[in-house]
Coordinates of C-alpha atoms in Angstrom, one line a residue:
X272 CA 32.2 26.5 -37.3
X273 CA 33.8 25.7 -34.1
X274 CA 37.0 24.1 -33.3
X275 CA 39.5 23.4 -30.7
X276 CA 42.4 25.6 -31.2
X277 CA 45.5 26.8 -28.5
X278 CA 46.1 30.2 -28.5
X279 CA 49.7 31.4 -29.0
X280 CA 50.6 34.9 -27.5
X281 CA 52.3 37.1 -29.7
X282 CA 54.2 40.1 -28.4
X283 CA 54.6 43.2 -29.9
X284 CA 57.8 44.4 -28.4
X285 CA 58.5 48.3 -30.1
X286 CA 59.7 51.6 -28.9
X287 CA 57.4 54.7 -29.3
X288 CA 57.7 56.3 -32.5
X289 CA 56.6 53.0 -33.9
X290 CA 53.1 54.0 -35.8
X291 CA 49.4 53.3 -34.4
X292 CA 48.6 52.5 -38.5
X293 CA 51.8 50.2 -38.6
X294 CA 50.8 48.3 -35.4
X295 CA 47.0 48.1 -37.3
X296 CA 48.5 46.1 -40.1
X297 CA 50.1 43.7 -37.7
X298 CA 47.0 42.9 -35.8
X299 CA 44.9 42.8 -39.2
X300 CA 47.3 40.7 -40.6
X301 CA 47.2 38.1 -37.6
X302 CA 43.6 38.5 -37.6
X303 CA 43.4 37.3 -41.3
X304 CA 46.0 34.7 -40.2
X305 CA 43.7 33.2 -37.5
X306 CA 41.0 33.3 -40.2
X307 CA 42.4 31.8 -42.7
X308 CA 44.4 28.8 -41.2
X309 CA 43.7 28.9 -37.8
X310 CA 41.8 25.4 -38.2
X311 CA 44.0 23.8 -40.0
X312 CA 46.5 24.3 -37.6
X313 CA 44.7 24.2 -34.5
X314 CA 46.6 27.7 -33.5
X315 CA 44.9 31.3 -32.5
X316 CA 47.6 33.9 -32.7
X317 CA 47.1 36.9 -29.9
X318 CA 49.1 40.1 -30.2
X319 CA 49.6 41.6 -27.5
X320 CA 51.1 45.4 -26.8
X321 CA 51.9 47.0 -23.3
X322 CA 49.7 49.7 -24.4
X323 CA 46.8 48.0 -24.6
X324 CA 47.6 44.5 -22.2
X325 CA 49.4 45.8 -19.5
X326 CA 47.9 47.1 -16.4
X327 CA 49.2 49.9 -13.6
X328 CA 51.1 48.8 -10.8
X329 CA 53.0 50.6 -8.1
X330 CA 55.9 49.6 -6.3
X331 CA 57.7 47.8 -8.9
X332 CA 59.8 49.3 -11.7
X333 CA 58.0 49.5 -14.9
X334 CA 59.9 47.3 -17.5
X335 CA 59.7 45.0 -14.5
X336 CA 55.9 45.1 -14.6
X337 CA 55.5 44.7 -18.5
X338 CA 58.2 41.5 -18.0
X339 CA 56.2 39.6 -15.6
X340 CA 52.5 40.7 -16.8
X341 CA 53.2 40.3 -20.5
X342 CA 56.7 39.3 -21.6
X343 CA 57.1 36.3 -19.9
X344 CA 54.0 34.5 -21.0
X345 CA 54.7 35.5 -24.6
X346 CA 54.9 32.6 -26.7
X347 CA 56.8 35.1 -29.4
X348 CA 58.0 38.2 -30.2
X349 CA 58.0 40.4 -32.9
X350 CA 60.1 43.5 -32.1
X351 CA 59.9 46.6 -34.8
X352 CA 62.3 49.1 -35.3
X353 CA 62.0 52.5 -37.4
X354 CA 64.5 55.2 -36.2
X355 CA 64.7 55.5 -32.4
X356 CA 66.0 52.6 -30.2
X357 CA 64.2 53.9 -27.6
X358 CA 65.3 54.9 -23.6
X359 CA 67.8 52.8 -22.3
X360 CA 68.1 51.5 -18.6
X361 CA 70.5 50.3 -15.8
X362 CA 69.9 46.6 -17.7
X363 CA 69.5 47.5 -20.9
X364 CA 70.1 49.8 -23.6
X365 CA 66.4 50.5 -24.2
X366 CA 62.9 48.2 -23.0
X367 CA 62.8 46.8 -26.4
X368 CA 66.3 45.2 -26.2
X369 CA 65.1 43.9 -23.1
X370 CA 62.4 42.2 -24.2
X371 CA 64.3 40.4 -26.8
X372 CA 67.4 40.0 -24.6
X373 CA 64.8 38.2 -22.3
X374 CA 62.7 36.2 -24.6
X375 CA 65.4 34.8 -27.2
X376 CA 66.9 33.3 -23.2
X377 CA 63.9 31.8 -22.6
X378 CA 64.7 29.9 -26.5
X379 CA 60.9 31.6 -27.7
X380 CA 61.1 32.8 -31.2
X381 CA 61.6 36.5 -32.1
X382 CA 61.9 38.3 -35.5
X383 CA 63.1 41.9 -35.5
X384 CA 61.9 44.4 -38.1
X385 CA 63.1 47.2 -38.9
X386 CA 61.3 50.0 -41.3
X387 CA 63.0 51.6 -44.3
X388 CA 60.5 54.5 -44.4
X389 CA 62.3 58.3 -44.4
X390 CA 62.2 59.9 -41.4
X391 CA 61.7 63.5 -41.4
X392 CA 62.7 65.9 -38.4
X393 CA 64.2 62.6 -35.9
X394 CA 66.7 62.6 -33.5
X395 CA 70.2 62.0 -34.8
X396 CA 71.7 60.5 -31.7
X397 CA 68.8 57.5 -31.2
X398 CA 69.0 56.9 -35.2
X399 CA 72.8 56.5 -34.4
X400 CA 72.1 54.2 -31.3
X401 CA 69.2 52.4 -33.2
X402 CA 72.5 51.9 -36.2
X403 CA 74.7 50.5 -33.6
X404 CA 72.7 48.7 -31.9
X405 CA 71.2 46.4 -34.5
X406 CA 74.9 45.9 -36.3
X407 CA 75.6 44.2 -32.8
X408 CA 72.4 41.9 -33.7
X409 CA 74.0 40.6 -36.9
X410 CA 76.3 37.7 -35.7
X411 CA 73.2 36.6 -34.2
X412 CA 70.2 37.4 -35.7
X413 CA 68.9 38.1 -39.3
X414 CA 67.3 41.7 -39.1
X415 CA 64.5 41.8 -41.9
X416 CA 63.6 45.0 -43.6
X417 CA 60.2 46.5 -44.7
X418 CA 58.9 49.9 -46.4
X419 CA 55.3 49.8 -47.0
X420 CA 52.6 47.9 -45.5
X421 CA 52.9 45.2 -48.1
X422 CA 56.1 43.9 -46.9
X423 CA 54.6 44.4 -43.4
X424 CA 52.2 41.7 -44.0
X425 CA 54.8 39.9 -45.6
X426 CA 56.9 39.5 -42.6
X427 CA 54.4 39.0 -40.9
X428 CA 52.7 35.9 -42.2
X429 CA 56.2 34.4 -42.6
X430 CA 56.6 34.9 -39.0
X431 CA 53.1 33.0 -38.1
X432 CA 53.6 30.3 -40.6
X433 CA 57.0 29.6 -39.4
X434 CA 56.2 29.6 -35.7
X435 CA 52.9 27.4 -36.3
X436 CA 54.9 24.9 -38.4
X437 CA 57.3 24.9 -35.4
X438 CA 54.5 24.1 -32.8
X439 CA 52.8 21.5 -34.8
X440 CA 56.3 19.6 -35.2
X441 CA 56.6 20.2 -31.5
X442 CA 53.8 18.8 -30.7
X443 CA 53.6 15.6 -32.5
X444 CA 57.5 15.3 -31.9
X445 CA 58.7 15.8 -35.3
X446 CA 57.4 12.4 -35.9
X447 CA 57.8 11.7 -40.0
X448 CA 56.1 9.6 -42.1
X449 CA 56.6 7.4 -45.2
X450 CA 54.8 8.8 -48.3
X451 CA 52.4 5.9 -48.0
X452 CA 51.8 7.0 -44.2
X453 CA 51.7 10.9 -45.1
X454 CA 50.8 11.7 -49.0
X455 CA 51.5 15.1 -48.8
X456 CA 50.7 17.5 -51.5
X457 CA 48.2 16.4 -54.8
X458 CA 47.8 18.3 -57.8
X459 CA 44.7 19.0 -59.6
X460 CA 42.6 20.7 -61.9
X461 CA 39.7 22.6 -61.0
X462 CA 36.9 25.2 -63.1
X463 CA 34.4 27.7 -62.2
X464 CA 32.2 29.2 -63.9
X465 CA 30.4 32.7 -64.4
X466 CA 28.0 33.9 -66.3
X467 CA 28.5 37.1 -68.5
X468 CA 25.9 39.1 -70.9
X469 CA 27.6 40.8 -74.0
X470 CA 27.0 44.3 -75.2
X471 CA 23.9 42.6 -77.3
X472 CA 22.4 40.8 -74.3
X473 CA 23.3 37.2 -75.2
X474 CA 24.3 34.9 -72.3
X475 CA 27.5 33.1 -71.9
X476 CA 28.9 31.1 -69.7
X477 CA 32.7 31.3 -68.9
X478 CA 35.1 28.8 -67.8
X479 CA 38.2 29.6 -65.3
X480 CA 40.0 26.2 -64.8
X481 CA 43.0 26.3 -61.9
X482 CA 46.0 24.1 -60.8
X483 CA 44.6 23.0 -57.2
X484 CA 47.7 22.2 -54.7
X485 CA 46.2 20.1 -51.9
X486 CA 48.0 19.1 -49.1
X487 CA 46.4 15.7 -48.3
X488 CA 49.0 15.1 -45.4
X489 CA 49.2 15.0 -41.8
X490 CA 51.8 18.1 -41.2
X491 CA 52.5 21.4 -43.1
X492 CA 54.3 21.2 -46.6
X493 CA 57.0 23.7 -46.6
X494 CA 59.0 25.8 -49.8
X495 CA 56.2 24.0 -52.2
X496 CA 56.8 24.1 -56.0
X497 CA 55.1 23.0 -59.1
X498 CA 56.0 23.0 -62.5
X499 CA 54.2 21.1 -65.5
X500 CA 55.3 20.0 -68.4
X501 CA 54.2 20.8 -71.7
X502 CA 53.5 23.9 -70.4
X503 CA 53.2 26.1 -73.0
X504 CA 52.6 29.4 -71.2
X505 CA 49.3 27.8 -69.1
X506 CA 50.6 29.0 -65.8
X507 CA 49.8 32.3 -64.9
X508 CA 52.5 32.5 -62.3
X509 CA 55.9 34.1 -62.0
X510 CA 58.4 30.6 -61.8
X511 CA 60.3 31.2 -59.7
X512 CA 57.2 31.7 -57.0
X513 CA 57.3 29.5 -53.5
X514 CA 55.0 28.6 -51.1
X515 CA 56.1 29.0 -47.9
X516 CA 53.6 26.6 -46.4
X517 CA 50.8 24.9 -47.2
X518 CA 48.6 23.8 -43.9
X519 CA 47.2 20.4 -44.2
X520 CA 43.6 19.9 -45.2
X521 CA 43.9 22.9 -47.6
X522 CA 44.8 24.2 -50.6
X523 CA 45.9 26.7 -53.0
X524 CA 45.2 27.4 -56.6
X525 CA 46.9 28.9 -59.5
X526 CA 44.6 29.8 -62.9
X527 CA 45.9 27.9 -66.0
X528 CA 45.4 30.0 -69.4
X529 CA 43.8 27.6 -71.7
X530 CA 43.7 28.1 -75.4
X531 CA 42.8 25.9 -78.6
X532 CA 46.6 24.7 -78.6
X533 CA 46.9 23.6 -75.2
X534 CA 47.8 20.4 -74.5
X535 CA 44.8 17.6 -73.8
X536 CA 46.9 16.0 -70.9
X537 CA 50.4 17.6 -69.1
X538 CA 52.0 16.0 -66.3
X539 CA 52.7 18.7 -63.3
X540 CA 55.6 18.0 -60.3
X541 CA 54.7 19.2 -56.9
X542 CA 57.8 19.3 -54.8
X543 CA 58.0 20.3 -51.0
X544 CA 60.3 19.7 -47.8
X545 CA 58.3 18.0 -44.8
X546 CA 58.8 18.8 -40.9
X547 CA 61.8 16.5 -40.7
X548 CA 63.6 18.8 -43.7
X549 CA 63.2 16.3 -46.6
X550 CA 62.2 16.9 -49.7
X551 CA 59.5 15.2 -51.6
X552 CA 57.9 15.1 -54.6
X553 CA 54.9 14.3 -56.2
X554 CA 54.2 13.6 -60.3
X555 CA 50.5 13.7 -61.2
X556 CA 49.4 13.5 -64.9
X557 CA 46.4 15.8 -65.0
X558 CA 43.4 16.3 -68.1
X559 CA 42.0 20.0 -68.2
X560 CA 38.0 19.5 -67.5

């Protein structure tokens, strides 16, 4: 279905040795993004990568050229480190640097990554100047760490999350609401069902039911928690487990383990943190269907 959406660049700012499969992930991962809550917040995320965005030029240097065709009209950044820091310059120690140097001035949001994975056979004195150069980063930035491409996509739905909760607060200028203007995030439960034929060929139907989080508000729900109470073991959930956001008009779902001693009724807390930083709460008392 079509629907109006602005598209937000994102730049992915890397030296060379930085993998073709790891900058995959990253654009599968906004892909899926886009997909699954572009709509709800009105956003299109577009990586883009000088190898594949920027175009030849003559007569200007070439970080130059990548800053004015590319950086500059980033949105944000997401710079990604493994063990080279890359070639340095008259400006700066290497493009990448640059790049961040130049966006964080311009106040646009940029993460830095830097990957854990071994490196066989690389070049001592950039692993050193990679070393230095990001303990320099810490009094200002918060360097996050991954190893697999499972933390990849970690990092980098936080990042789009983050940024599109940012933008949506920007827009509607971090305007709050009362819980009777805004009601924020509902609990529920939910069931599907599936039918399944035994090893003798009878029929059965089969009943999952599911805690349904909605968020009935106006703005993202941020750092959302449940918990019910009795629970006796229904929540098949670790719980301590956050959601970072939840967009509005949506929902998430959590299967409950029913049994013969489960409660009839249960009352389950939703608590979450709005765009202005303040926490709220919701208390639902919910009957299994």
């Amino acid at each position: 279905m079509a629907y109006q959406a602005t598209t937000l660049h994102l730049l992915i700012s890397c030296p060379g040795d930085i993998t073709k499969e790891d900058r995959e992930v990253i654009h599968r991962s906004v892909n899926r993004w886009n997909f699954n809550y572009g709509q709800q917040f009105q956003l299109t995320v577009l990586p883009i990568w000088w190898g594949e965005h920027a175009s030849g030029e003559f007569g200007e240097h070439p970080q130059d050229i990548i800053n004015r065709q590319l950086v500059d009209g980033a949105d944000m950044a997401l710079a990604i480190f493994w063990a080279r820091l890359g070639t340095s310059s008259d400006r700066a120690v290497s493009g990448t640097s640059e790049e961040i140097e130049r966006m964080a001035r311009a106040g646009k949001t940029v993460t830095i990554l830097h990957c854990t994975r071994p490196v066989s056979n690389g070049d001592l004195e950039q692993q050193i100047a990679l070393r230095n150069y990001l303990r320099s980063l810490e009094p200002n930035a918060l360097v996050m760490t991954y190893a697999n491409e499972a933390e990849l996509v970690s990092r980098v739905d936080n990042l789009l999350s983050r940024q599109a909760t940012l933008f949506m607060a920007k827009a509607s200028g971090a305007k709050t609401h009362t819980p009777e203007e805004d009601p924020g995030v509902w609990p529920s439960v939910d069931f599907r069902e599936r039918v399944e034929t035994d090893s003798k060929g009878r029929v059965r139907t089969r009943r999952s039911h599911y805690i349904v989080l909605t968020n009935k508000g106006r703005t993202p729900a941020m750092n959302v928690t449940f918990s019910i109470e009795p629970d006796d073991g229904m929540i098949l959930r670790d719980d301590d487990q956050v959601i970072d956001v939840i967009a509005p008009d949506s929902e998430i779902r959590f299967p409950l383990a029913l049994t013969m001693g489960s409660p009839s009724r249960f009352n389950c807390t939703v608590k979450w943190k709005g765009l202005d930083g303040e926490e709220r709460e919701n208390v639902a008392t919910l009957r299994p269907v």
